[in-house]
Structures are given as C-alpha cells and as structure tokens.
Amino acid sequence: MNETLLKVDNLVTHFSIRGKPIPAVRGVSLEVKKGKTLVVLGESGSGKSVMLRSILRILPKETVTSGQVLYNGEELLHKSEKEMQRIRGSQIAMVFQDSLSALDPLYRVGEQIGECMRDHGTAAKGTIRGKVTELLTKVGIPSPETRMRAYPFEMSGGMRQRSVIGMSLANTPQLLLADEPTTALDVTIQAQILTLFKQIQREYGMTVILVTHDIGVAIEMADEIAVMYAGKIVEYGDVSQVLGSPAHPYTKGLIEATPRPGQREELTAIPGQPPSIANMPAGCAFAERCRWATERCRAEQPEYISIGGGHYSACHLTESSTA
Ligand SMILES: Nc1ncnc2c1ncn2[C@@H]1O[C@H](COP(=O)(O)OP(=O)(O)OP(=O)(O)O)[C@@H](O)[C@H]1O
Ligand SMILES: [Mg+2]
C-alpha cells in the first residue's frame, strides 16, 4: 500500500491578536501514506497542536489558514462547515492533548461514545450498546458493561484516556490525529496504550499522525518523522534517517538532550528558548540557539535541502546529496 491519504502543502495559520496576525504554523508541507504513522516531534509551543487543528479546521473564528490540505484528494480548506462536521469524528478523528476536556463530566462514558456513533449514523439504534461494549473491550477496559455506566470522574487517568481513544475510534476513522495521547500517563500505562494503538492500527489499516515531544515514543511508533520548530518542519524523513543520522542542528540537540539507557555522561540541553511567535526573526528561527550559526543563518530563511531518499533538512549548513 503506497497511496497518499493526506497531503498538506504550505499550510500557514495566523492567529489574530489585537488585529495583528501572529503566525503559529509557517508553511508546513507533509504527506502521509495509507496505513502509516507520521510522528510530529518538537518542543512545547512549536505549533504541533495548531497544525493538527488546522487540518481538521477546529480553531478560533478569527484564525486564518491558507495552503492546501488534500484528504483522499479532496481539499479540506474549501469544504463547508457542514461537510467538515461530517468528516470530523467519522473519517478523521482526533485524540486531544487534554483528554479530560474531551469528555463531558455530566454524562456517562458509554453514553458519550454511543452519542458519537449516533451523530454520524454509523450504528443502528438497537446495536449501539453492544458496539460500545465491544469498543471498550478493544481499548482494554475491564468489565466494560459496568464501566460504560461510569462518569469520567469515576475512572482513573489511564481508563479515561482509553475511553477517549475508544471514542475516537467509534466510527472507524481512516485518519487518526493523536495529540500527545500518552503524555499525561505513567510509563506502564503509556506503553500499554501505544501497544493498543499499534494493534488497532493494524486491525483497521488506520493512518495516524502522532504528536509527541518524546523521542522514545517516536522510535516506538513512527514510520516517518517530521521535526517541528517555531511553526516549521525543520527535518523530515523516515525514522532511521531522522533519528539515526540527524541532519538539522535542532534534531541533533533534541537527541543529545534525551537520556539513553545506561548513559553516564550528563545530558546537554539546547541552550535558550524558541523565539516568540509574535516576533519571529528574519533568518532561521533556530539561529539564536545554534552553535554553528553563521551570518547567513541570521539573515536568510533556509530552504529544504534533500539529503537523499526522502530525507530533508531546512538548514543552510546541511550538505545536499546532489551537491
Ligand atoms: N488560540 C490561540 N490564540 C493565540 N495563540 C495561540 C492559540 N493557540 C495556540 N497559540 C500559540 O501558537 C503557538 C503554537 O501552539 P501549539 O499549541 O500548537 O504548540 P505545541 O507544539 O502543541 O506545544 P505543546 O507541546 O506545549 O502542546 C504557541 O506560541 C501558542 O501560544
Ligand atoms: Mg500541543
């Protein structure tokens, strides 16, 4: 299977703050093949969530998004809100970063999942209860018949997260956008949920974009990796290219700042902070933190340089494979 399910081209998203456009996503292009997992890696504030929300078009009203988002060859940015509502939750589902807020505290978990199926008409009335039980079993919730009657506050964090993942899968979406689905959980539950994701993905042939700031999660889950910094993808390639032979200084910095098993030497954190999105520099957004930065880096934004085999880096210092 080598078909493209989602192709994003030059996606730009501006918030408007006191009438001034503030760029959070600054020209993102990516492509995800059917059945594959793209991991988006990057530190806090790099625009990962805004990028996912731009694809599904769930952003505040005054936000302006441009570029192309082709899903199965159809442009999502030109669809009406009504058409988008039909697509959200049925063909494309999202697991939100803050999963607690994805559940309504006033309704039982089973009712909420059932509601999701009813909204999209994917299950006949008499079958919903059985389907919810089946789904909760699939996401590893013990005694689903009893658990489906629980309110969100009666569940542990791990159970709630499983329920939210269950809800996102209720209508067997083709594309799942998962925004840090395991960040709030302890390591054991995190591993269980990632295994569950893979199982479900295999079973449904689902395509996934998974956002994380955890390199361990990326290694575990990714076919391809997009490293995001200050609203742009700075490095792109398959998992062995990006994490095995990183080309961009930011990716190198992220890897050096990550503990490896058995490591004794001290970790090196990337110095400084990302620039504020309200005040982006003229040149490379990473230049201020980069130990190799030159005058050119501070003056001129780097283009993507192909390193070969679908591996790209947006850095003036990257050596092109064709050079
Ligand atoms: N509704 C909004 N209005 C204005 N600015 C926003 C809004 N939502 C996000 N931002 C800004 O956009 C930038 C990108 O935010 P985003 O939430 O996408 O980061 P992220 O990479 O998901 O970070 P994290 O890892 O912390 O979740 C940040 O500077 C953030 O402050
Ligand atoms: Mg986020």
Short mmCIF file of C-alpha atoms and ligand atoms in Angstrom, two decimals:
data_model
loop_
_atom_site.label_atom_id
_atom_site.label_comp_id
_atom_site.label_asym_id
_atom_site.label_seq_id
_atom_site.Cartn_x
_atom_site.Cartn_y
_atom_site.Cartn_z
CA MET A 1 0.00 0.00 0.00
CA ASN A 2 1.69 3.18 -1.13
CA GLU A 3 -1.20 5.55 -1.63
CA THR A 4 -1.21 9.01 -0.09
CA LEU A 5 -4.12 9.64 2.27
CA LEU A 6 -3.20 13.15 3.40
CA LYS A 7 -1.10 15.72 1.64
CA VAL A 8 -0.52 19.09 3.26
CA ASP A 9 1.13 21.79 1.23
CA ASN A 10 2.47 25.10 2.51
CA LEU A 11 -0.01 25.27 5.42
CA VAL A 12 0.09 28.65 7.13
CA THR A 13 -2.00 29.53 10.19
CA HIS A 14 -2.19 33.00 11.70
CA PHE A 15 -3.93 33.95 14.90
CA SER A 16 -5.12 37.48 15.17
CA ILE A 17 -4.12 39.24 18.36
CA ARG A 18 -5.41 42.81 18.70
CA GLY A 19 -5.77 42.90 14.93
CA LYS A 20 -2.15 41.82 14.32
CA PRO A 21 -1.56 38.50 12.50
CA ILE A 22 0.56 36.12 14.61
CA PRO A 23 1.95 33.09 12.73
CA ALA A 24 1.78 29.76 14.61
CA VAL A 25 2.21 27.46 11.58
CA ARG A 26 4.56 28.86 8.93
CA GLY A 27 4.46 26.81 5.74
CA VAL A 28 4.13 23.15 6.71
CA SER A 29 4.17 20.53 3.95
CA LEU A 30 3.85 16.82 4.63
CA GLU A 31 2.45 13.64 3.18
CA VAL A 32 1.11 10.56 4.95
CA LYS A 33 0.65 7.24 3.17
CA LYS A 34 -2.33 4.98 3.90
CA GLY A 35 -1.77 2.75 6.93
CA LYS A 36 1.41 4.56 8.02
CA THR A 37 2.30 6.63 11.08
CA LEU A 38 3.85 10.05 10.84
CA VAL A 39 5.24 11.30 14.15
CA VAL A 40 5.49 15.06 14.64
CA LEU A 41 8.22 15.79 17.14
CA GLY A 42 9.03 19.14 18.68
CA GLU A 43 9.20 21.07 21.92
CA SER A 44 6.37 22.99 23.55
CA GLY A 45 4.99 25.88 21.52
CA SER A 46 6.38 24.69 18.16
CA GLY A 47 2.88 24.62 16.62
CA LYS A 48 2.16 20.87 16.69
CA SER A 49 -1.38 21.17 18.07
CA VAL A 50 -2.25 24.19 15.93
CA MET A 51 -1.08 22.25 12.87
CA LEU A 52 -3.42 19.32 13.67
CA ARG A 53 -6.27 21.69 14.45
CA SER A 54 -5.68 23.49 11.16
CA ILE A 55 -6.07 20.20 9.27
CA LEU A 56 -9.41 19.49 10.99
CA ARG A 57 -10.35 23.18 10.98
CA ILE A 58 -11.09 23.47 14.66
CA LEU A 59 -9.58 26.82 15.54
CA PRO A 60 -10.93 30.14 16.86
CA LYS A 61 -13.04 32.05 14.31
CA GLU A 62 -10.60 34.87 13.64
CA THR A 63 -7.79 32.45 12.71
CA VAL A 64 -6.67 32.49 9.07
CA THR A 65 -5.41 29.30 7.43
CA SER A 66 -4.01 29.06 3.91
CA GLY A 67 -2.27 26.46 1.77
CA GLN A 68 -3.59 23.04 0.81
CA VAL A 69 -4.90 20.12 2.86
CA LEU A 70 -5.76 17.30 0.49
CA TYR A 71 -7.51 14.36 2.15
CA ASN A 72 -8.13 11.49 -0.27
CA GLY A 73 -7.50 14.08 -2.98
CA GLU A 74 -10.19 16.48 -1.65
CA GLU A 75 -9.35 19.97 -0.44
CA LEU A 76 -10.48 20.28 3.20
CA LEU A 77 -9.78 24.00 3.44
CA HIS A 78 -12.55 24.71 0.90
CA LYS A 79 -15.24 22.49 2.44
CA SER A 80 -18.27 23.99 4.16
CA GLU A 81 -18.54 23.74 7.95
CA LYS A 82 -21.36 21.24 7.47
CA GLU A 83 -19.18 18.99 5.32
CA MET A 84 -16.36 19.28 7.83
CA GLN A 85 -18.70 18.21 10.66
CA ARG A 86 -19.49 15.08 8.70
CA ILE A 87 -15.81 14.32 8.19
CA ARG A 88 -14.75 15.05 11.79
CA GLY A 89 -15.20 12.08 14.06
CA SER A 90 -16.14 9.74 11.22
CA GLN A 91 -13.40 9.81 8.57
CA ILE A 92 -10.87 11.86 10.52
CA ALA A 93 -10.83 11.61 14.32
CA MET A 94 -8.71 13.40 16.85
CA VAL A 95 -7.47 12.41 20.30
CA PHE A 96 -6.95 15.74 22.02
CA GLN A 97 -3.93 16.61 24.11
CA ASP A 98 -6.15 17.35 27.09
CA SER A 99 -8.28 14.22 27.08
CA LEU A 100 -10.16 15.17 30.24
CA SER A 101 -11.73 18.07 28.40
CA ALA A 102 -12.79 15.70 25.59
CA LEU A 103 -15.24 14.01 27.97
CA ASP A 104 -18.29 15.74 29.37
CA PRO A 105 -18.21 15.33 33.18
CA LEU A 106 -22.02 15.20 33.34
CA TYR A 107 -22.58 12.17 31.11
CA ARG A 108 -21.67 8.51 31.49
CA VAL A 109 -18.74 7.45 29.35
CA GLY A 110 -20.74 4.82 27.44
CA GLU A 111 -23.44 7.37 26.60
CA GLN A 112 -20.83 9.73 25.18
CA ILE A 113 -19.31 7.09 22.93
CA GLY A 114 -22.79 5.98 21.82
CA GLU A 115 -23.69 9.60 21.07
CA CYS A 116 -20.67 9.84 18.81
CA MET A 117 -21.91 6.82 16.80
CA ARG A 118 -25.48 8.18 16.72
CA ASP A 119 -24.29 11.59 15.45
CA HIS A 120 -22.66 10.02 12.44
CA GLY A 121 -25.27 7.31 11.93
CA THR A 122 -22.65 4.59 11.92
CA ALA A 123 -24.58 2.16 14.15
CA ALA A 124 -28.25 1.22 14.05
CA LYS A 125 -30.20 2.23 17.18
CA GLY A 126 -30.55 -1.19 18.78
CA THR A 127 -26.90 -2.08 18.23
CA ILE A 128 -25.21 0.89 19.87
CA ARG A 129 -24.94 -0.61 23.35
CA GLY A 130 -23.30 -3.75 22.04
CA LYS A 131 -20.91 -1.73 19.89
CA VAL A 132 -19.87 0.47 22.82
CA THR A 133 -19.15 -2.64 24.91
CA GLU A 134 -17.13 -4.08 22.05
CA LEU A 135 -15.14 -0.87 21.68
CA LEU A 136 -14.40 -0.57 25.40
CA THR A 137 -13.20 -4.18 25.40
CA LYS A 138 -10.95 -3.41 22.45
CA VAL A 139 -9.28 -0.50 24.24
CA GLY A 140 -8.60 -2.76 27.21
CA ILE A 141 -11.23 -1.62 29.70
CA PRO A 142 -12.10 -4.45 32.09
CA SER A 143 -15.80 -5.17 32.82
CA PRO A 144 -16.96 -2.86 30.03
CA GLU A 145 -20.67 -3.47 30.81
CA THR A 146 -20.16 -1.86 34.23
CA ARG A 147 -17.53 0.66 33.14
CA MET A 148 -19.71 2.13 30.41
CA ARG A 149 -22.07 3.34 33.15
CA ALA A 150 -19.28 5.24 34.95
CA TYR A 151 -18.92 9.01 34.88
CA PRO A 152 -15.50 10.35 33.81
CA PHE A 153 -14.58 11.28 37.42
CA GLU A 154 -15.11 7.66 38.48
CA MET A 155 -12.31 6.50 36.18
CA SER A 156 -8.54 6.62 36.62
CA GLY A 157 -6.47 8.75 34.21
CA GLY A 158 -5.44 5.67 32.23
CA MET A 159 -9.04 4.42 31.92
CA ARG A 160 -10.24 7.84 30.84
CA GLN A 161 -7.53 8.01 28.21
CA ARG A 162 -8.51 4.56 26.93
CA SER A 163 -12.14 5.72 26.79
CA VAL A 164 -11.17 8.82 24.81
CA ILE A 165 -9.19 6.67 22.39
CA GLY A 166 -12.23 4.35 22.20
CA MET A 167 -14.44 7.35 21.41
CA SER A 168 -12.07 8.50 18.65
CA LEU A 169 -12.26 5.01 17.11
CA ALA A 170 -16.05 4.76 17.43
CA ASN A 171 -16.65 5.31 13.73
CA THR A 172 -13.50 3.52 12.48
CA PRO A 173 -11.82 6.62 11.07
CA GLN A 174 -9.38 6.36 8.19
CA LEU A 175 -7.13 9.01 9.69
CA LEU A 176 -6.42 9.50 13.38
CA LEU A 177 -4.78 12.69 14.64
CA ALA A 178 -3.38 11.86 18.07
CA ASP A 179 -2.09 14.85 20.02
CA GLU A 180 0.24 13.64 22.79
CA PRO A 181 -2.17 10.82 23.66
CA THR A 182 0.05 9.38 26.40
CA THR A 183 1.90 12.36 27.83
CA ALA A 184 -0.18 12.62 30.99
CA LEU A 185 0.13 8.92 31.81
CA ASP A 186 2.69 6.90 33.74
CA VAL A 187 5.20 4.83 31.81
CA THR A 188 3.48 1.45 32.14
CA ILE A 189 0.10 2.73 31.01
CA GLN A 190 1.82 4.71 28.25
CA ALA A 191 3.42 1.52 26.91
CA GLN A 192 0.07 -0.32 27.08
CA ILE A 193 -1.71 2.44 25.20
CA LEU A 194 0.97 2.61 22.50
CA THR A 195 0.73 -1.16 22.01
CA LEU A 196 -3.02 -0.81 21.79
CA PHE A 197 -2.64 1.90 19.15
CA LYS A 198 -0.49 -0.37 17.02
CA GLN A 199 -2.90 -3.29 17.36
CA ILE A 200 -5.88 -1.16 16.39
CA GLN A 201 -3.95 0.41 13.55
CA ARG A 202 -3.07 -3.00 12.15
CA GLU A 203 -6.62 -4.22 12.53
CA TYR A 204 -8.28 -1.19 10.91
CA GLY A 205 -5.46 -0.24 8.50
CA MET A 206 -5.71 3.22 10.01
CA THR A 207 -3.36 6.09 9.12
CA VAL A 208 -2.01 8.05 12.08
CA ILE A 209 -0.38 11.41 12.74
CA LEU A 210 1.00 11.22 16.25
CA VAL A 211 2.27 14.32 18.01
CA THR A 212 4.79 13.93 20.79
CA HIS A 213 7.81 15.59 22.35
CA ASP A 214 9.13 12.19 23.45
CA ILE A 215 11.80 10.65 21.22
CA GLY A 216 11.18 7.22 22.81
CA VAL A 217 7.55 7.34 21.66
CA ALA A 218 8.69 8.44 18.20
CA ILE A 219 11.11 5.50 17.86
CA GLU A 220 8.39 3.11 19.01
CA MET A 221 5.65 4.37 16.71
CA ALA A 222 6.98 6.21 13.65
CA ASP A 223 7.33 5.20 10.05
CA GLU A 224 8.26 8.78 9.25
CA ILE A 225 9.18 11.74 11.42
CA ALA A 226 8.63 15.47 10.97
CA VAL A 227 10.62 17.60 13.41
CA MET A 228 8.85 20.86 14.05
CA TYR A 229 10.41 24.08 15.32
CA ALA A 230 8.82 27.53 15.57
CA GLY A 231 5.93 26.66 13.26
CA LYS A 232 8.00 24.95 10.57
CA ILE A 233 9.13 21.44 9.79
CA VAL A 234 12.91 21.62 10.00
CA GLU A 235 13.69 17.98 9.26
CA TYR A 236 11.70 15.21 7.59
CA GLY A 237 12.44 11.62 6.74
CA ASP A 238 11.96 8.05 7.88
CA VAL A 239 12.68 7.16 11.48
CA SER A 240 16.18 5.77 10.86
CA GLN A 241 17.20 8.79 8.78
CA VAL A 242 15.95 11.44 11.21
CA LEU A 243 16.94 9.80 14.49
CA GLY A 244 19.81 7.63 13.18
CA SER A 245 21.58 10.29 11.10
CA PRO A 246 20.02 13.62 12.07
CA ALA A 247 20.96 16.50 9.80
CA HIS A 248 19.40 19.57 11.40
CA PRO A 249 21.14 21.09 14.44
CA TYR A 250 17.80 21.23 16.27
CA THR A 251 17.19 17.49 15.79
CA LYS A 252 20.77 16.81 16.95
CA GLY A 253 20.11 18.96 20.01
CA LEU A 254 16.87 17.12 20.82
CA ILE A 255 18.65 13.76 20.62
CA GLU A 256 21.55 14.95 22.82
CA ALA A 257 19.02 16.17 25.40
CA THR A 258 17.35 12.73 25.59
CA PRO A 259 18.65 10.13 28.08
CA ARG A 260 19.72 6.80 26.60
CA PRO A 261 19.64 3.55 28.55
CA GLY A 262 22.88 3.08 30.50
CA GLN A 263 24.08 6.59 29.70
CA ARG A 264 26.54 8.02 32.25
CA GLU A 265 27.59 11.35 30.81
CA GLU A 266 25.48 14.42 31.52
CA LEU A 267 22.72 15.40 29.13
CA THR A 268 23.22 18.55 27.10
CA ALA A 269 20.11 20.72 26.96
CA ILE A 270 19.62 23.01 23.97
CA PRO A 271 20.50 26.50 25.28
CA GLY A 272 17.96 29.33 25.18
CA GLN A 273 14.30 29.43 24.19
CA PRO A 274 12.42 29.32 20.89
CA PRO A 275 11.54 32.78 19.53
CA SER A 276 8.14 34.24 20.35
CA ILE A 277 5.66 33.72 17.52
CA ALA A 278 4.81 37.41 17.82
CA ASN A 279 8.40 38.31 16.99
CA MET A 280 9.93 35.89 14.53
CA PRO A 281 13.50 36.62 13.36
CA ALA A 282 14.19 37.32 9.68
CA GLY A 283 16.52 34.35 9.20
CA CYS A 284 16.47 30.79 10.57
CA ALA A 285 14.31 30.64 13.73
CA PHE A 286 16.86 28.32 15.37
CA ALA A 287 19.93 30.50 14.66
CA GLU A 288 19.99 32.13 18.12
CA ARG A 289 20.34 28.71 19.77
CA CYS A 290 22.54 27.04 17.18
CA ARG A 291 26.23 26.53 17.89
CA TRP A 292 27.03 26.51 14.17
CA ALA A 293 25.00 29.58 13.12
CA THR A 294 26.58 32.00 10.63
CA GLU A 295 25.65 35.48 9.45
CA ARG A 296 23.72 33.94 6.57
CA CYS A 297 21.61 31.90 9.04
CA ARG A 298 20.62 35.09 10.88
CA ALA A 299 19.73 36.91 7.66
CA GLU A 300 18.12 34.35 5.39
CA GLN A 301 15.50 31.63 5.95
CA PRO A 302 16.82 28.24 4.86
CA GLU A 303 15.08 26.24 2.13
CA TYR A 304 14.71 22.44 2.32
CA ILE A 305 17.80 20.58 1.25
CA SER A 306 17.44 17.00 0.07
CA ILE A 307 19.87 14.62 1.71
CA GLY A 308 18.58 11.72 -0.39
CA GLY A 309 15.93 9.01 -0.06
CA GLY A 310 13.18 11.38 1.07
CA HIS A 311 15.29 12.89 3.90
CA TYR A 312 15.15 16.71 4.07
CA SER A 313 16.64 19.36 6.32
CA ALA A 314 15.91 23.09 6.37
CA CYS A 315 19.38 24.30 7.30
CA HIS A 316 21.95 26.35 5.39
CA LEU A 317 24.68 24.06 6.70
CA THR A 318 23.12 20.78 5.52
CA GLU A 319 25.07 19.28 2.65
CA SER A 320 22.88 18.32 -0.26
CA SER A 321 23.13 14.79 -1.63
CA THR A 322 23.16 16.27 -5.12
CA ALA A 323 25.85 18.89 -4.36
N1 LIG B 1 -5.98 30.25 20.32
C1 LIG B 1 -4.74 30.76 20.24
N2 LIG B 1 -4.55 32.10 20.13
C2 LIG B 1 -3.30 32.64 20.04
N3 LIG B 1 -2.16 31.92 20.06
C3 LIG B 1 -2.29 30.60 20.18
C4 LIG B 1 -3.57 29.93 20.28
N4 LIG B 1 -3.37 28.59 20.38
C5 LIG B 1 -2.02 28.42 20.34
N5 LIG B 1 -1.38 29.61 20.23
C6 LIG B 1 0.07 29.82 20.11
O1 LIG B 1 0.54 29.11 18.98
C7 LIG B 1 1.83 28.55 19.24
C8 LIG B 1 1.81 27.06 18.95
O2 LIG B 1 0.98 26.44 19.93
P1 LIG B 1 0.70 24.87 19.95
O3 LIG B 1 -0.35 24.65 20.97
O4 LIG B 1 0.44 24.40 18.58
O5 LIG B 1 2.11 24.30 20.45
P2 LIG B 1 2.50 22.76 20.68
O6 LIG B 1 3.68 22.50 19.80
O7 LIG B 1 1.31 21.92 20.53
O8 LIG B 1 3.02 22.81 22.19
P3 LIG B 1 2.80 21.73 23.38
O9 LIG B 1 3.88 20.69 23.18
O10 LIG B 1 3.05 22.55 24.61
O11 LIG B 1 1.43 21.18 23.29
C9 LIG B 1 2.18 28.89 20.69
O12 LIG B 1 3.00 30.01 20.70
C10 LIG B 1 0.82 29.20 21.29
O13 LIG B 1 0.95 30.14 22.34
MG MG B 2 0.24 20.77 21.80
#
